[in-house]
Coordinates of C-alpha atoms in Angstrom, one line a residue:
Chain H
Q1 CA 78.1 -41.4 89.6
K2 CA 80.5 -38.5 89.6
E3 CA 81.9 -37.3 86.3
V4 CA 84.9 -35.2 85.6
E5 CA 85.3 -33.7 82.1
Q6 CA 88.5 -32.4 80.7
N7 CA 89.6 -31.4 77.2
S8 CA 92.0 -34.2 76.2
G9 CA 94.0 -31.8 74.0
P10 CA 96.8 -31.8 73.0
L11 CA 97.4 -28.4 74.4
S12 CA 100.6 -26.9 72.9
V13 CA 102.0 -23.5 74.2
P14 CA 105.3 -21.8 73.7
E15 CA 107.9 -21.6 76.3
G16 CA 107.3 -18.8 78.7
A17 CA 103.5 -18.5 77.9
I18 CA 100.6 -19.2 80.2
A19 CA 99.1 -22.6 80.1
S20 CA 95.4 -23.0 81.0
L21 CA 94.0 -26.3 81.8
N22 CA 90.1 -26.7 82.5
C23 CA 88.0 -29.3 84.2
T24 CA 84.3 -29.4 84.8
Y25 CA 82.7 -31.8 87.3
S26 CA 79.1 -33.1 87.6
D27 CA 78.4 -33.2 91.4
R28 CA 77.6 -29.8 92.8
G29 CA 78.3 -31.3 96.3
S30 CA 82.0 -31.8 95.6
Q31 CA 84.1 -30.0 98.2
S32 CA 87.7 -30.6 97.1
F33 CA 89.5 -30.9 94.0
F34 CA 92.9 -32.0 92.9
W35 CA 95.3 -31.7 90.0
Y36 CA 97.7 -34.5 89.3
R37 CA 100.6 -34.4 86.7
Q38 CA 101.5 -37.5 84.7
Y39 CA 104.6 -37.6 82.7
S40 CA 104.6 -40.0 79.8
G41 CA 105.2 -43.5 81.0
K42 CA 105.1 -42.4 84.6
S43 CA 102.6 -42.5 87.4
P44 CA 100.4 -39.6 88.6
E45 CA 101.8 -37.2 91.2
L46 CA 99.8 -34.7 93.2
I47 CA 100.7 -31.0 92.3
M48 CA 97.7 -29.0 93.6
S49 CA 94.6 -29.3 95.8
I50 CA 91.9 -26.6 96.2
Y51 CA 89.0 -26.6 98.6
S52 CA 87.4 -23.1 98.4
N53 CA 86.2 -20.8 95.7
G54 CA 88.9 -18.4 94.4
D55 CA 92.5 -19.0 93.5
K56 CA 95.3 -20.9 95.2
E57 CA 98.8 -20.1 94.1
D58 CA 101.8 -22.4 94.5
G59 CA 105.0 -21.1 92.6
R60 CA 104.2 -21.1 88.9
F61 CA 101.0 -22.9 89.4
T62 CA 97.6 -21.5 90.2
A63 CA 94.4 -23.5 90.8
Q64 CA 91.1 -21.6 90.3
L65 CA 87.8 -22.9 91.5
N66 CA 84.2 -21.8 90.8
K67 CA 81.7 -23.9 92.6
A68 CA 78.7 -22.2 91.1
S69 CA 79.9 -23.0 87.6
Q70 CA 81.4 -26.4 88.7
Y71 CA 84.5 -25.5 87.0
V72 CA 88.2 -25.8 88.3
S73 CA 91.2 -24.9 86.3
L74 CA 94.9 -24.9 86.5
L75 CA 97.3 -22.2 85.2
I76 CA 100.9 -22.6 84.7
R77 CA 102.8 -19.4 84.3
D78 CA 106.1 -19.2 82.5
S79 CA 105.6 -22.6 81.1
Q80 CA 108.7 -24.7 80.7
P81 CA 109.4 -27.8 78.4
S82 CA 109.6 -29.7 81.7
D83 CA 106.1 -28.9 82.3
S84 CA 105.1 -31.2 79.3
A85 CA 102.9 -33.9 80.7
T86 CA 99.3 -34.9 81.0
Y87 CA 97.4 -33.2 83.7
L88 CA 94.6 -35.0 85.5
C89 CA 91.8 -33.4 87.3
A90 CA 90.3 -35.5 90.2
V91 CA 87.5 -35.2 92.8
P92 CA 86.7 -37.4 95.6
G93 CA 84.1 -40.3 95.0
T94 CA 80.7 -40.5 96.4
G95 CA 79.4 -42.1 99.5
G96 CA 82.3 -41.0 101.7
S97 CA 84.8 -43.1 100.2
E98 CA 88.4 -41.9 100.0
K99 CA 88.7 -43.0 96.2
L100 CA 89.4 -40.3 93.5
V101 CA 87.5 -40.0 90.4
F102 CA 89.8 -38.9 87.7
G103 CA 89.2 -37.1 84.2
K104 CA 90.8 -38.3 81.1
G105 CA 93.4 -35.8 81.6
T106 CA 94.8 -32.9 79.2
K107 CA 98.0 -33.5 77.4
L108 CA 100.1 -30.3 77.5
T109 CA 103.2 -29.7 75.4
V110 CA 105.4 -26.7 75.9
N111 CA 107.5 -26.0 72.9
P112 CA 111.1 -24.5 73.4
Chain M
G1 CA 112.0 -42.3 102.3
A2 CA 111.0 -45.0 99.9
G3 CA 108.1 -44.4 97.8
V4 CA 105.3 -47.0 96.8
S5 CA 106.7 -50.0 95.1
Q6 CA 104.9 -52.4 92.8
T7 CA 106.0 -55.7 91.4
P8 CA 106.4 -56.9 88.8
S9 CA 106.8 -53.8 86.5
N10 CA 105.6 -55.8 83.5
K11 CA 103.5 -59.0 83.4
V12 CA 102.7 -60.8 80.1
T13 CA 100.2 -63.6 80.5
E14 CA 98.0 -65.8 78.4
K15 CA 94.3 -65.4 78.3
G16 CA 92.7 -67.7 81.1
K17 CA 95.8 -67.5 83.4
Y18 CA 95.9 -66.3 86.9
V19 CA 98.0 -63.3 88.0
E20 CA 98.9 -61.6 91.1
L21 CA 100.2 -58.0 91.2
R22 CA 101.9 -56.6 94.5
C23 CA 101.9 -53.3 96.1
D24 CA 104.1 -52.2 98.9
P25 CA 103.0 -48.8 100.4
I26 CA 104.9 -46.0 101.8
S27 CA 105.7 -46.8 105.5
G28 CA 103.1 -45.4 107.9
H29 CA 100.4 -45.0 105.2
T30 CA 97.3 -46.8 106.4
A31 CA 95.3 -46.3 103.2
L32 CA 96.0 -48.2 100.0
Y33 CA 94.3 -47.9 96.6
W34 CA 94.3 -49.8 93.5
Y35 CA 93.4 -48.1 90.1
R36 CA 93.5 -49.3 86.6
Q37 CA 94.6 -47.0 83.7
S38 CA 94.1 -47.6 80.0
L39 CA 95.9 -45.7 77.2
G40 CA 94.3 -42.1 77.0
Q41 CA 92.3 -42.5 80.1
G42 CA 92.6 -41.4 83.7
P43 CA 93.0 -43.8 86.5
E44 CA 89.9 -45.8 87.3
F45 CA 89.3 -46.8 90.8
L46 CA 89.1 -50.5 91.7
I47 CA 89.4 -51.0 95.6
Y48 CA 90.5 -49.1 98.6
F49 CA 91.9 -50.5 101.9
Q50 CA 92.0 -48.8 105.3
G51 CA 94.3 -51.1 107.3
T52 CA 93.5 -54.6 106.7
G53 CA 89.9 -54.3 105.5
A54 CA 88.6 -53.3 102.1
A55 CA 86.6 -50.2 102.8
D56 CA 85.3 -49.8 99.2
D57 CA 85.5 -52.4 96.5
S58 CA 82.9 -50.8 94.3
G59 CA 85.3 -50.4 91.4
L60 CA 86.1 -54.2 90.9
P61 CA 84.7 -54.9 87.6
N62 CA 83.6 -58.6 88.4
D63 CA 84.3 -61.5 90.6
R64 CA 87.5 -62.3 88.8
F65 CA 89.2 -59.5 90.5
F66 CA 90.1 -59.8 94.3
A67 CA 92.6 -58.0 96.5
V68 CA 94.0 -58.5 99.9
R69 CA 95.9 -56.7 102.5
P70 CA 96.3 -59.3 105.3
E71 CA 98.8 -57.4 107.6
G72 CA 97.9 -53.8 106.8
S73 CA 100.8 -53.3 104.6
V74 CA 101.6 -55.1 101.4
S75 CA 98.6 -55.6 99.2
T76 CA 98.1 -58.2 96.3
L77 CA 95.5 -57.7 93.5
K78 CA 94.6 -61.1 92.1
I79 CA 93.0 -61.7 88.7
Q80 CA 91.5 -64.9 87.8
R81 CA 90.8 -66.3 84.4
T82 CA 92.4 -63.2 82.7
E83 CA 90.8 -61.7 79.6
R84 CA 92.4 -59.5 76.8
G85 CA 90.2 -56.8 78.1
D86 CA 92.2 -56.8 81.5
S87 CA 95.4 -55.4 79.7
A88 CA 96.1 -52.0 81.3
M89 CA 98.5 -50.4 83.8
Y90 CA 97.7 -51.2 87.3
L91 CA 98.5 -48.5 89.6
C92 CA 98.7 -48.7 93.4
A93 CA 98.7 -45.6 95.7
S94 CA 98.8 -45.0 99.4
S95 CA 98.0 -42.2 101.7
L96 CA 98.0 -41.0 105.3
Y97 CA 94.7 -41.6 107.2
F98 CA 94.0 -38.0 107.7
R99 CA 95.0 -37.0 104.0
P100 CA 93.1 -39.5 101.9
Y101 CA 93.2 -37.5 98.7
E102 CA 96.9 -37.0 98.8
Q103 CA 97.7 -40.1 97.2
Y104 CA 101.0 -41.2 96.4
F105 CA 101.3 -43.6 93.3
G106 CA 103.7 -46.4 92.6
P107 CA 105.2 -46.9 89.2
G108 CA 102.5 -49.3 88.2
T109 CA 102.4 -52.8 86.7
R110 CA 101.7 -53.1 83.0
L111 CA 99.6 -56.4 82.5
T112 CA 99.4 -57.6 79.0
V113 CA 97.0 -60.4 78.3
T114 CA 97.7 -62.3 75.1

C-alpha cells in the first residue's frame, strides 16, 4: 500500500514570501507525482505534475523531485493571499491502476 | 466546456437508507473515478471506470457500496444501508484515456447520514 506523507500545517507565510510545501512517499518505484490545490469548500484541481528528478517551473510554482530521498516539494514564489488553500500531494496507485493516492494535504495561509 | 457535474450537491439521509450519487464527466473523458474525502483528509480512492467497466474497485469499503457506468458516460455510486460513518464528501473525477493522472474533479456531493 503506497503512502504519501505531508505536514498538515497550517503553514503561514507573509504575502510576497516563498511558501515551501513538502511531501514524502513510501514507494521507491513511483515514477510520477502530482500537486493538487483545494480551496476551502471546493474540489481539488491539478496545478503541477513532475516525472523526473530536478525542478519543474510553471509561473510562480516550482515542483522539485528527489527520487533518491523519496521527496517531492512545491515552492510558491511571491505568495499571494489567493494562494491560501490546502495543497495535496498525490502519486499513482499500485498495480497499474490509474487511481491516485493522496496525502492529507498541507493547509497554506498567505497573510496580506 | 462544461466541467464534471455531480448531483445532488448535498444529501441528508437516515441511517439504514439507500442513496444514489450521480456524476456526469467531461465530454470525451473515458476514465471516471470516485473518491471519498473526510474532513482534514485527502481524497480516498473508491472505484475507477474505463469506459463502461470498473477497472479497479479495490477502494470500495464493503459490499454496501456499488457503482455503475452503463453507457460509458454518467456514473452512479450507490450506497445501501447507509451508516453514520459513510458521511463524507463524495468526489467524482474524469480524465482523458492517455492522461489518467490529470484528473478533473467535480464539486462533490456532501453526504450526511443521521
